[in-house]
Amino acid sequence: MTVVIGFEGSANKIGIGIVRDGEVLSNPRRTYITPPGQGFLPSETAKHHRSVILTVLQEALDEAGLKPADVDCVAYTKGPGMGAPLVIVALVARTVAQLWEKPLVGVNHCIGHIEMGRLVTGARNPTVLYVSGGNTQISNDPSPGYNIEQMAKKGKQYVELPYTVKGMDVSFSGILSYIEEVAHKMLSSGQCSAEDLCFSLQETVFSMLVEITERAMAHCGSQEVLIVGGVGCNLRLQEMMGVMCEERGAQLFATDERFCIDNGAMIAQAGWEMFRVGQTTELADSWITQRYRTDEVDVAWRD
């Protein structure tokens, strides 16, 4: 039986998870939360991660009931993500791997989300929609996406926003520019409420995502959709995607906040897959890559 410990810290969450042959043994994490409106800076986020990572590591081992000798491999997030937090996680993972005399595996963050989603849901060969929260300056407690989702539930009036889809590409810049230009005017004049704007934002953006997902399914002949990433927790997105899948006779797979939000177990699971096919990272190559594209990964463990 293969046991892998995974270190994740590409953004404002630091998590360490342990996986044994498809079973999540532990998955503790911490979130760096700043005052509303400030967002989180890389340097400050890195300081947070550095201050708690050893505590989280001990929690992961204690919850799993394991000792370092029981671990077969150490996996860490190589990228993409914020530079300073990634460096902290990579440094600790490298140190642990050397102290425990274990092989090291650098994991693509996005691949981690996908492999965790496949493990938890049982999806076999899905079309994957990876929707990440990203970094904003809205309100980080508990997360911007969650706050928008809750406000959107109270919205009743749809405000028409720019809708830009070109093939498989979407553009959100027009939406942001439009809201920045007209939001204050519409709110002050009583034309709509903040809840209406959140509702309209969700409906527009999610409609764009559903459209391109359905187009991808049609091109690939797929009958499965897997939603991963932090925004994948959004129930309205899952509902809209579910309607599309039902109309196509397809099946929707999604996870809850335990696994769709950044966590260490997803890095452990992807690392487990890589380690099992002989993919490891030499110490000299264990740097971080902020812009680590998903299509740069050699997915040798899948047909």
PDB file of C-alpha atoms in Angstrom:
ATOM      1  CA  MET A   1       0.000   0.000   0.000  1.00  0.00           C
ATOM      2  CA  THR A   2       1.363   3.388  -1.026  1.00  0.00           C
ATOM      3  CA  VAL A   3       1.123   6.370   1.333  1.00  0.00           C
ATOM      4  CA  VAL A   4       1.729   9.896   0.014  1.00  0.00           C
ATOM      5  CA  ILE A   5       1.713  13.176   1.942  1.00  0.00           C
ATOM      6  CA  GLY A   6       0.823  16.305  -0.031  1.00  0.00           C
ATOM      7  CA  PHE A   7       1.684  19.964   0.691  1.00  0.00           C
ATOM      8  CA  GLU A   8      -0.540  22.668  -0.847  1.00  0.00           C
ATOM      9  CA  GLY A   9      -0.056  26.421  -0.429  1.00  0.00           C
ATOM     10  CA  SER A  10      -0.371  28.121  -3.803  1.00  0.00           C
ATOM     11  CA  ALA A  11      -2.723  30.866  -2.599  1.00  0.00           C
ATOM     12  CA  ASN A  12      -4.267  31.872   0.737  1.00  0.00           C
ATOM     13  CA  LYS A  13      -4.812  28.315   2.002  1.00  0.00           C
ATOM     14  CA  ILE A  14      -2.160  26.043   3.443  1.00  0.00           C
ATOM     15  CA  GLY A  15      -3.115  22.392   3.586  1.00  0.00           C
ATOM     16  CA  ILE A  16      -1.388  19.068   4.173  1.00  0.00           C
ATOM     17  CA  GLY A  17      -3.139  15.824   3.329  1.00  0.00           C
ATOM     18  CA  ILE A  18      -2.263  12.153   3.464  1.00  0.00           C
ATOM     19  CA  VAL A  19      -3.635   9.596   1.009  1.00  0.00           C
ATOM     20  CA  ARG A  20      -3.254   5.820   1.044  1.00  0.00           C
ATOM     21  CA  ASP A  21      -4.308   3.996  -2.124  1.00  0.00           C
ATOM     22  CA  GLY A  22      -7.298   6.237  -2.802  1.00  0.00           C
ATOM     23  CA  GLU A  23      -8.285   6.721   0.844  1.00  0.00           C
ATOM     24  CA  VAL A  24      -7.961  10.187   2.413  1.00  0.00           C
ATOM     25  CA  LEU A  25      -6.470   9.654   5.865  1.00  0.00           C
ATOM     26  CA  SER A  26      -6.194  13.301   6.871  1.00  0.00           C
ATOM     27  CA  ASN A  27      -6.623  16.725   5.291  1.00  0.00           C
ATOM     28  CA  PRO A  28      -6.173  19.672   7.719  1.00  0.00           C
ATOM     29  CA  ARG A  29      -5.742  23.222   6.397  1.00  0.00           C
ATOM     30  CA  ARG A  30      -5.635  26.870   7.426  1.00  0.00           C
ATOM     31  CA  THR A  31      -6.828  29.966   5.582  1.00  0.00           C
ATOM     32  CA  TYR A  32      -5.139  33.359   5.574  1.00  0.00           C
ATOM     33  CA  ILE A  33      -7.966  35.885   5.984  1.00  0.00           C
ATOM     34  CA  THR A  34      -7.394  39.611   5.604  1.00  0.00           C
ATOM     35  CA  PRO A  35      -9.730  42.511   6.429  1.00  0.00           C
ATOM     36  CA  PRO A  36     -12.493  43.068   3.818  1.00  0.00           C
ATOM     37  CA  GLY A  37     -11.355  45.032   0.792  1.00  0.00           C
ATOM     38  CA  GLN A  38      -7.644  44.325   1.130  1.00  0.00           C
ATOM     39  CA  GLY A  39      -7.140  41.021  -0.665  1.00  0.00           C
ATOM     40  CA  PHE A  40      -4.053  38.988   0.209  1.00  0.00           C
ATOM     41  CA  LEU A  41      -0.504  39.927  -0.769  1.00  0.00           C
ATOM     42  CA  PRO A  42       2.045  37.209  -1.635  1.00  0.00           C
ATOM     43  CA  SER A  43       4.546  38.228   1.048  1.00  0.00           C
ATOM     44  CA  GLU A  44       1.964  38.391   3.835  1.00  0.00           C
ATOM     45  CA  THR A  45       0.396  35.133   2.692  1.00  0.00           C
ATOM     46  CA  ALA A  46       3.803  33.462   2.777  1.00  0.00           C
ATOM     47  CA  LYS A  47       4.376  34.679   6.345  1.00  0.00           C
ATOM     48  CA  HIS A  48       1.070  33.139   7.356  1.00  0.00           C
ATOM     49  CA  HIS A  49       1.916  29.823   5.755  1.00  0.00           C
ATOM     50  CA  ARG A  50       5.350  29.778   7.377  1.00  0.00           C
ATOM     51  CA  SER A  51       3.845  30.392  10.819  1.00  0.00           C
ATOM     52  CA  VAL A  52       1.391  27.467  10.701  1.00  0.00           C
ATOM     53  CA  ILE A  53       2.780  24.858   8.287  1.00  0.00           C
ATOM     54  CA  LEU A  54       4.591  22.746  10.897  1.00  0.00           C
ATOM     55  CA  THR A  55       1.481  22.720  13.087  1.00  0.00           C
ATOM     56  CA  VAL A  56      -0.631  21.572  10.145  1.00  0.00           C
ATOM     57  CA  LEU A  57       1.970  18.924   9.313  1.00  0.00           C
ATOM     58  CA  GLN A  58       1.756  17.481  12.816  1.00  0.00           C
ATOM     59  CA  GLU A  59      -2.048  17.542  12.643  1.00  0.00           C
ATOM     60  CA  ALA A  60      -1.977  15.623   9.361  1.00  0.00           C
ATOM     61  CA  LEU A  61       0.228  12.905  10.833  1.00  0.00           C
ATOM     62  CA  ASP A  62      -1.793  12.707  14.065  1.00  0.00           C
ATOM     63  CA  GLU A  63      -5.164  12.507  12.285  1.00  0.00           C
ATOM     64  CA  ALA A  64      -3.854   9.784   9.985  1.00  0.00           C
ATOM     65  CA  GLY A  65      -2.288   7.915  12.881  1.00  0.00           C
ATOM     66  CA  LEU A  66       0.975   7.646  10.980  1.00  0.00           C
ATOM     67  CA  LYS A  67       4.654   8.302  11.559  1.00  0.00           C
ATOM     68  CA  PRO A  68       7.167   9.614   9.008  1.00  0.00           C
ATOM     69  CA  ALA A  69       8.426   6.065   8.488  1.00  0.00           C
ATOM     70  CA  ASP A  70       4.952   5.086   7.200  1.00  0.00           C
ATOM     71  CA  VAL A  71       5.081   7.649   4.358  1.00  0.00           C
ATOM     72  CA  ASP A  72       6.370   6.498   0.971  1.00  0.00           C
ATOM     73  CA  CYS A  73       6.525   9.814  -0.911  1.00  0.00           C
ATOM     74  CA  VAL A  74       6.338  13.582  -0.348  1.00  0.00           C
ATOM     75  CA  ALA A  75       4.340  15.626  -2.887  1.00  0.00           C
ATOM     76  CA  TYR A  76       4.142  19.411  -3.102  1.00  0.00           C
ATOM     77  CA  THR A  77       2.514  22.039  -5.289  1.00  0.00           C
ATOM     78  CA  LYS A  78       5.043  23.156  -7.875  1.00  0.00           C
ATOM     79  CA  GLY A  79       2.629  25.647  -9.419  1.00  0.00           C
ATOM     80  CA  PRO A  80       0.756  27.540 -10.695  1.00  0.00           C
ATOM     81  CA  GLY A  81       0.185  30.023  -7.917  1.00  0.00           C
ATOM     82  CA  MET A  82       1.605  32.940  -5.957  1.00  0.00           C
ATOM     83  CA  GLY A  83       5.397  32.900  -5.858  1.00  0.00           C
ATOM     84  CA  ALA A  84       6.158  33.539  -2.193  1.00  0.00           C
ATOM     85  CA  PRO A  85       3.628  31.058  -0.750  1.00  0.00           C
ATOM     86  CA  LEU A  86       4.740  28.402  -3.258  1.00  0.00           C
ATOM     87  CA  VAL A  87       8.351  28.850  -2.183  1.00  0.00           C
ATOM     88  CA  ILE A  88       7.492  28.322   1.497  1.00  0.00           C
ATOM     89  CA  VAL A  89       5.653  25.081   0.737  1.00  0.00           C
ATOM     90  CA  ALA A  90       8.370  23.805  -1.609  1.00  0.00           C
ATOM     91  CA  LEU A  91      11.068  24.574   0.964  1.00  0.00           C
ATOM     92  CA  VAL A  92       9.295  22.664   3.722  1.00  0.00           C
ATOM     93  CA  ALA A  93       8.438  19.749   1.424  1.00  0.00           C
ATOM     94  CA  ARG A  94      12.071  19.486   0.270  1.00  0.00           C
ATOM     95  CA  THR A  95      13.288  19.569   3.863  1.00  0.00           C
ATOM     96  CA  VAL A  96      10.800  16.913   4.982  1.00  0.00           C
ATOM     97  CA  ALA A  97      11.692  14.671   2.041  1.00  0.00           C
ATOM     98  CA  GLN A  98      15.393  14.856   2.952  1.00  0.00           C
ATOM     99  CA  LEU A  99      14.877  14.394   6.685  1.00  0.00           C
ATOM    100  CA  TRP A 100      12.556  11.438   6.161  1.00  0.00           C
ATOM    101  CA  GLU A 101      14.653  10.116   3.255  1.00  0.00           C
ATOM    102  CA  LYS A 102      11.637   9.947   0.937  1.00  0.00           C
ATOM    103  CA  PRO A 103      11.291  10.658  -2.805  1.00  0.00           C
ATOM    104  CA  LEU A 104       9.852  14.024  -3.814  1.00  0.00           C
ATOM    105  CA  VAL A 105       7.152  14.749  -6.415  1.00  0.00           C
ATOM    106  CA  GLY A 106       6.304  18.210  -7.777  1.00  0.00           C
ATOM    107  CA  VAL A 107       2.591  18.413  -8.649  1.00  0.00           C
ATOM    108  CA  ASN A 108       0.647  20.743 -10.923  1.00  0.00           C
ATOM    109  CA  HIS A 109      -2.035  22.421  -8.801  1.00  0.00           C
ATOM    110  CA  CYS A 110      -4.713  22.108 -11.488  1.00  0.00           C
ATOM    111  CA  ILE A 111      -3.986  18.413 -12.014  1.00  0.00           C
ATOM    112  CA  GLY A 112      -4.386  17.999  -8.262  1.00  0.00           C
ATOM    113  CA  HIS A 113      -7.911  19.416  -8.433  1.00  0.00           C
ATOM    114  CA  ILE A 114      -8.815  17.125 -11.317  1.00  0.00           C
ATOM    115  CA  GLU A 115      -7.410  13.944  -9.790  1.00  0.00           C
ATOM    116  CA  MET A 116      -9.096  14.661  -6.477  1.00  0.00           C
ATOM    117  CA  GLY A 117     -12.399  15.214  -8.249  1.00  0.00           C
ATOM    118  CA  ARG A 118     -12.068  11.955 -10.143  1.00  0.00           C
ATOM    119  CA  LEU A 119     -11.216  10.070  -6.963  1.00  0.00           C
ATOM    120  CA  VAL A 120     -14.079  11.451  -4.872  1.00  0.00           C
ATOM    121  CA  THR A 121     -16.823  11.301  -7.524  1.00  0.00           C
ATOM    122  CA  GLY A 122     -15.820   8.184  -9.411  1.00  0.00           C
ATOM    123  CA  ALA A 123     -15.998   9.981 -12.778  1.00  0.00           C
ATOM    124  CA  ARG A 124     -14.255   7.851 -15.402  1.00  0.00           C
ATOM    125  CA  ASN A 125     -13.529  10.042 -18.432  1.00  0.00           C
ATOM    126  CA  PRO A 126     -15.235  13.389 -17.902  1.00  0.00           C
ATOM    127  CA  THR A 127     -15.107  16.738 -19.600  1.00  0.00           C
ATOM    128  CA  VAL A 128     -13.542  18.831 -16.827  1.00  0.00           C
ATOM    129  CA  LEU A 129     -14.521  22.394 -15.984  1.00  0.00           C
ATOM    130  CA  TYR A 130     -11.878  23.832 -13.658  1.00  0.00           C
ATOM    131  CA  VAL A 131     -13.124  27.079 -12.108  1.00  0.00           C
ATOM    132  CA  SER A 132     -10.769  28.800  -9.711  1.00  0.00           C
ATOM    133  CA  GLY A 133     -11.612  31.591  -7.308  1.00  0.00           C
ATOM    134  CA  GLY A 134      -8.425  33.539  -7.902  1.00  0.00           C
ATOM    135  CA  ASN A 135      -7.357  36.534  -5.854  1.00  0.00           C
ATOM    136  CA  THR A 136      -9.722  39.458  -5.362  1.00  0.00           C
ATOM    137  CA  GLN A 137     -10.152  42.509  -3.167  1.00  0.00           C
ATOM    138  CA  ILE A 138     -13.792  41.959  -2.271  1.00  0.00           C
ATOM    139  CA  SER A 139     -14.255  40.240   1.074  1.00  0.00           C
ATOM    140  CA  ASN A 140     -12.064  37.326   2.044  1.00  0.00           C
ATOM    141  CA  ASP A 141     -14.047  36.095   5.048  1.00  0.00           C
ATOM    142  CA  PRO A 142     -14.689  33.264   4.462  1.00  0.00           C
ATOM    143  CA  SER A 143     -14.127  33.758   0.699  1.00  0.00           C
ATOM    144  CA  PRO A 144     -15.206  36.190  -2.051  1.00  0.00           C
ATOM    145  CA  GLY A 145     -17.033  33.553  -4.080  1.00  0.00           C
ATOM    146  CA  TYR A 146     -19.033  32.362  -1.100  1.00  0.00           C
ATOM    147  CA  ASN A 147     -20.127  35.892  -0.206  1.00  0.00           C
ATOM    148  CA  ILE A 148     -21.207  36.596  -3.775  1.00  0.00           C
ATOM    149  CA  GLU A 149     -23.138  33.322  -3.883  1.00  0.00           C
ATOM    150  CA  GLN A 150     -25.042  34.156  -0.692  1.00  0.00           C
ATOM    151  CA  MET A 151     -25.934  37.667  -1.897  1.00  0.00           C
ATOM    152  CA  ALA A 152     -26.986  36.303  -5.289  1.00  0.00           C
ATOM    153  CA  LYS A 153     -29.573  34.099  -3.594  1.00  0.00           C
ATOM    154  CA  LYS A 154     -31.397  37.273  -2.520  1.00  0.00           C
ATOM    155  CA  GLY A 155     -31.262  38.918  -5.957  1.00  0.00           C
ATOM    156  CA  LYS A 156     -34.497  39.114  -7.968  1.00  0.00           C
ATOM    157  CA  GLN A 157     -33.813  41.484 -10.855  1.00  0.00           C
ATOM    158  CA  TYR A 158     -31.543  40.456 -13.723  1.00  0.00           C
ATOM    159  CA  VAL A 159     -29.273  43.227 -14.984  1.00  0.00           C
ATOM    160  CA  GLU A 160     -28.033  42.549 -18.505  1.00  0.00           C
ATOM    161  CA  LEU A 161     -24.248  42.268 -18.596  1.00  0.00           C
ATOM    162  CA  PRO A 162     -21.783  41.732 -21.475  1.00  0.00           C
ATOM    163  CA  TYR A 163     -21.775  38.094 -22.610  1.00  0.00           C
ATOM    164  CA  THR A 164     -18.682  37.155 -24.604  1.00  0.00           C
ATOM    165  CA  VAL A 165     -18.061  33.620 -25.848  1.00  0.00           C
ATOM    166  CA  LYS A 166     -15.905  32.890 -28.889  1.00  0.00           C
ATOM    167  CA  GLY A 167     -15.673  29.176 -29.550  1.00  0.00           C
ATOM    168  CA  MET A 168     -14.120  27.733 -26.422  1.00  0.00           C
ATOM    169  CA  ASP A 169     -12.870  31.097 -25.157  1.00  0.00           C
ATOM    170  CA  VAL A 170     -14.663  33.380 -22.735  1.00  0.00           C
ATOM    171  CA  SER A 171     -13.946  36.972 -21.760  1.00  0.00           C
ATOM    172  CA  PHE A 172     -14.841  38.403 -18.384  1.00  0.00           C
ATOM    173  CA  SER A 173     -13.063  41.743 -18.753  1.00  0.00           C
ATOM    174  CA  GLY A 174     -16.099  43.393 -20.315  1.00  0.00           C
ATOM    175  CA  ILE A 175     -18.274  42.380 -17.386  1.00  0.00           C
ATOM    176  CA  LEU A 176     -15.893  43.862 -14.826  1.00  0.00           C
ATOM    177  CA  SER A 177     -15.486  47.095 -16.800  1.00  0.00           C
ATOM    178  CA  TYR A 178     -19.241  47.439 -17.194  1.00  0.00           C
ATOM    179  CA  ILE A 179     -19.948  46.886 -13.503  1.00  0.00           C
ATOM    180  CA  GLU A 180     -17.224  49.330 -12.466  1.00  0.00           C
ATOM    181  CA  GLU A 181     -18.736  51.919 -14.800  1.00  0.00           C
ATOM    182  CA  VAL A 182     -22.430  51.609 -13.959  1.00  0.00           C
ATOM    183  CA  ALA A 183     -22.684  49.904 -10.558  1.00  0.00           C
ATOM    184  CA  HIS A 184     -22.475  53.014  -8.371  1.00  0.00           C
ATOM    185  CA  LYS A 185     -24.931  54.889 -10.578  1.00  0.00           C
ATOM    186  CA  MET A 186     -27.470  52.056 -10.614  1.00  0.00           C
ATOM    187  CA  LEU A 187     -27.184  51.408  -6.894  1.00  0.00           C
ATOM    188  CA  SER A 188     -27.464  55.072  -5.891  1.00  0.00           C
ATOM    189  CA  SER A 189     -30.489  55.613  -8.158  1.00  0.00           C
ATOM    190  CA  GLY A 190     -32.258  52.533  -6.871  1.00  0.00           C
ATOM    191  CA  GLN A 191     -32.330  50.783 -10.268  1.00  0.00           C
ATOM    192  CA  CYS A 192     -31.017  47.620  -8.661  1.00  0.00           C
ATOM    193  CA  SER A 193     -29.546  46.312  -5.448  1.00  0.00           C
ATOM    194  CA  ALA A 194     -26.130  44.825  -4.686  1.00  0.00           C
ATOM    195  CA  GLU A 195     -27.878  41.470  -4.447  1.00  0.00           C
ATOM    196  CA  ASP A 196     -29.280  41.953  -7.958  1.00  0.00           C
ATOM    197  CA  LEU A 197     -25.792  42.640  -9.311  1.00  0.00           C
ATOM    198  CA  CYS A 198     -24.375  39.512  -7.653  1.00  0.00           C
ATOM    199  CA  PHE A 199     -27.277  37.485  -9.037  1.00  0.00           C
ATOM    200  CA  SER A 200     -26.763  38.901 -12.521  1.00  0.00           C
ATOM    201  CA  LEU A 201     -23.012  38.353 -12.366  1.00  0.00           C
ATOM    202  CA  GLN A 202     -23.455  34.698 -11.452  1.00  0.00           C
ATOM    203  CA  GLU A 203     -26.139  34.016 -14.042  1.00  0.00           C
ATOM    204  CA  THR A 204     -24.111  35.602 -16.841  1.00  0.00           C
ATOM    205  CA  VAL A 205     -20.733  34.080 -16.016  1.00  0.00           C
ATOM    206  CA  PHE A 206     -22.124  30.643 -15.286  1.00  0.00           C
ATOM    207  CA  SER A 207     -24.149  30.647 -18.508  1.00  0.00           C
ATOM    208  CA  MET A 208     -20.934  31.282 -20.414  1.00  0.00           C
ATOM    209  CA  LEU A 209     -19.229  28.391 -18.612  1.00  0.00           C
ATOM    210  CA  VAL A 210     -22.120  26.030 -19.259  1.00  0.00           C
ATOM    211  CA  GLU A 211     -22.096  26.956 -22.955  1.00  0.00           C
ATOM    212  CA  ILE A 212     -18.427  26.192 -23.518  1.00  0.00           C
ATOM    213  CA  THR A 213     -18.655  23.002 -21.441  1.00  0.00           C
ATOM    214  CA  GLU A 214     -21.526  21.742 -23.574  1.00  0.00           C
ATOM    215  CA  ARG A 215     -19.581  22.617 -26.721  1.00  0.00           C
ATOM    216  CA  ALA A 216     -16.580  20.652 -25.437  1.00  0.00           C
ATOM    217  CA  MET A 217     -18.831  17.680 -24.678  1.00  0.00           C
ATOM    218  CA  ALA A 218     -20.235  17.770 -28.194  1.00  0.00           C
ATOM    219  CA  HIS A 219     -16.762  17.860 -29.768  1.00  0.00           C
ATOM    220  CA  CYS A 220     -15.461  15.005 -27.600  1.00  0.00           C
ATOM    221  CA  GLY A 221     -18.590  12.869 -27.513  1.00  0.00           C
ATOM    222  CA  SER A 222     -18.488  13.040 -23.715  1.00  0.00           C
ATOM    223  CA  GLN A 223     -21.336  12.033 -21.414  1.00  0.00           C
ATOM    224  CA  GLU A 224     -19.738  13.145 -18.153  1.00  0.00           C
ATOM    225  CA  VAL A 225     -18.933  16.558 -16.683  1.00  0.00           C
ATOM    226  CA  LEU A 226     -16.690  17.072 -13.661  1.00  0.00           C
ATOM    227  CA  ILE A 227     -16.573  20.500 -11.986  1.00  0.00           C
ATOM    228  CA  VAL A 228     -13.451  21.160  -9.893  1.00  0.00           C
ATOM    229  CA  GLY A 229     -11.798  24.182  -8.291  1.00  0.00           C
ATOM    230  CA  GLY A 230     -12.967  26.533  -5.566  1.00  0.00           C
ATOM    231  CA  VAL A 231     -15.903  27.938  -7.543  1.00  0.00           C
ATOM    232  CA  GLY A 232     -17.023  24.352  -8.140  1.00  0.00           C
ATOM    233  CA  CYS A 233     -18.616  24.497  -4.673  1.00  0.00           C
ATOM    234  CA  ASN A 234     -21.165  27.015  -5.956  1.00  0.00           C
ATOM    235  CA  LEU A 235     -24.572  25.322  -5.878  1.00  0.00           C
ATOM    236  CA  ARG A 236     -26.026  27.564  -8.579  1.00  0.00           C
ATOM    237  CA  LEU A 237     -23.253  26.598 -10.992  1.00  0.00           C
ATOM    238  CA  GLN A 238     -23.872  22.934 -10.193  1.00  0.00           C
ATOM    239  CA  GLU A 239     -27.611  23.453 -10.740  1.00  0.00           C
ATOM    240  CA  MET A 240     -27.172  25.136 -14.125  1.00  0.00           C
ATOM    241  CA  MET A 241     -24.650  22.532 -15.272  1.00  0.00           C
ATOM    242  CA  GLY A 242     -27.001  19.807 -14.061  1.00  0.00           C
ATOM    243  CA  VAL A 243     -29.838  21.113 -16.247  1.00  0.00           C
ATOM    244  CA  MET A 244     -27.578  21.058 -19.311  1.00  0.00           C
ATOM    245  CA  CYS A 245     -26.401  17.529 -18.528  1.00  0.00           C
ATOM    246  CA  GLU A 246     -29.946  16.298 -18.026  1.00  0.00           C
ATOM    247  CA  GLU A 247     -30.998  17.692 -21.394  1.00  0.00           C
ATOM    248  CA  ARG A 248     -28.080  15.842 -23.037  1.00  0.00           C
ATOM    249  CA  GLY A 249     -28.623  12.628 -21.097  1.00  0.00           C
ATOM    250  CA  ALA A 250     -25.224  13.155 -19.454  1.00  0.00           C
ATOM    251  CA  GLN A 251     -24.033  12.885 -15.859  1.00  0.00           C
ATOM    252  CA  LEU A 252     -22.707  15.667 -13.636  1.00  0.00           C
ATOM    253  CA  PHE A 253     -20.007  15.125 -11.010  1.00  0.00           C
ATOM    254  CA  ALA A 254     -19.028  17.714  -8.390  1.00  0.00           C
ATOM    255  CA  THR A 255     -17.469  17.806  -4.921  1.00  0.00           C
ATOM    256  CA  ASP A 256     -18.180  19.767  -1.763  1.00  0.00           C
ATOM    257  CA  GLU A 257     -15.964  22.307  -0.003  1.00  0.00           C
ATOM    258  CA  ARG A 258     -13.834  19.609   1.640  1.00  0.00           C
ATOM    259  CA  PHE A 259     -12.186  18.843  -1.681  1.00  0.00           C
ATOM    260  CA  CYS A 260     -13.084  21.538  -4.240  1.00  0.00           C
ATOM    261  CA  ILE A 261     -11.326  24.229  -2.189  1.00  0.00           C
ATOM    262  CA  ASP A 262      -7.499  24.048  -2.179  1.00  0.00           C
ATOM    263  CA  ASN A 263      -6.334  21.226   0.096  1.00  0.00           C
ATOM    264  CA  GLY A 264      -3.342  19.000   0.686  1.00  0.00           C
ATOM    265  CA  ALA A 265      -5.096  15.713  -0.086  1.00  0.00           C
ATOM    266  CA  MET A 266      -5.541  16.684  -3.737  1.00  0.00           C
ATOM    267  CA  ILE A 267      -1.783  17.169  -4.074  1.00  0.00           C
ATOM    268  CA  ALA A 268      -1.204  13.876  -2.290  1.00  0.00           C
ATOM    269  CA  GLN A 269      -3.597  12.091  -4.663  1.00  0.00           C
ATOM    270  CA  ALA A 270      -1.983  13.504  -7.808  1.00  0.00           C
ATOM    271  CA  GLY A 271       1.423  12.729  -6.305  1.00  0.00           C
ATOM    272  CA  TRP A 272       0.244   9.169  -5.600  1.00  0.00           C
ATOM    273  CA  GLU A 273      -0.705   8.733  -9.256  1.00  0.00           C
ATOM    274  CA  MET A 274       2.649  10.117 -10.419  1.00  0.00           C
ATOM    275  CA  PHE A 275       4.708   8.115  -7.948  1.00  0.00           C
ATOM    276  CA  ARG A 276       2.990   4.877  -8.941  1.00  0.00           C
ATOM    277  CA  VAL A 277       4.164   5.281 -12.553  1.00  0.00           C
ATOM    278  CA  GLY A 278       7.688   6.209 -11.552  1.00  0.00           C
ATOM    279  CA  GLN A 279       7.480  10.009 -11.850  1.00  0.00           C
ATOM    280  CA  THR A 280       9.560  11.723  -9.167  1.00  0.00           C
ATOM    281  CA  THR A 281      11.326  15.076  -8.878  1.00  0.00           C
ATOM    282  CA  GLU A 282      15.037  15.307  -8.250  1.00  0.00           C
ATOM    283  CA  LEU A 283      16.070  17.752  -5.549  1.00  0.00           C
ATOM    284  CA  ALA A 284      17.916  19.910  -8.085  1.00  0.00           C
ATOM    285  CA  ASP A 285      14.700  20.220 -10.111  1.00  0.00           C
ATOM    286  CA  SER A 286      12.358  20.925  -7.197  1.00  0.00           C
ATOM    287  CA  TRP A 287      11.798  24.601  -7.927  1.00  0.00           C
ATOM    288  CA  ILE A 288       8.411  26.298  -8.275  1.00  0.00           C
ATOM    289  CA  THR A 289       6.764  27.525 -11.472  1.00  0.00           C
ATOM    290  CA  GLN A 290       4.187  30.291 -11.016  1.00  0.00           C
ATOM    291  CA  ARG A 291       2.778  29.799 -14.512  1.00  0.00           C
ATOM    292  CA  TYR A 292       2.738  26.021 -14.692  1.00  0.00           C
ATOM    293  CA  ARG A 293       0.307  25.152 -17.477  1.00  0.00           C
ATOM    294  CA  THR A 294      -1.897  22.092 -17.151  1.00  0.00           C
ATOM    295  CA  ASP A 295      -1.014  20.914 -20.668  1.00  0.00           C
ATOM    296  CA  GLU A 296       2.688  20.851 -19.752  1.00  0.00           C
ATOM    297  CA  VAL A 297       2.123  17.821 -17.518  1.00  0.00           C
ATOM    298  CA  ASP A 298       2.902  14.352 -18.817  1.00  0.00           C
ATOM    299  CA  VAL A 299      -0.157  12.426 -17.575  1.00  0.00           C
ATOM    300  CA  ALA A 300       1.453   9.009 -17.906  1.00  0.00           C
ATOM    301  CA  TRP A 301      -0.968   7.369 -15.465  1.00  0.00           C
ATOM    302  CA  ARG A 302      -3.971   7.835 -17.795  1.00  0.00           C
ATOM    303  CA  ASP A 303      -4.606   6.154 -21.165  1.00  0.00           C
TER     304      ASP A 303
END
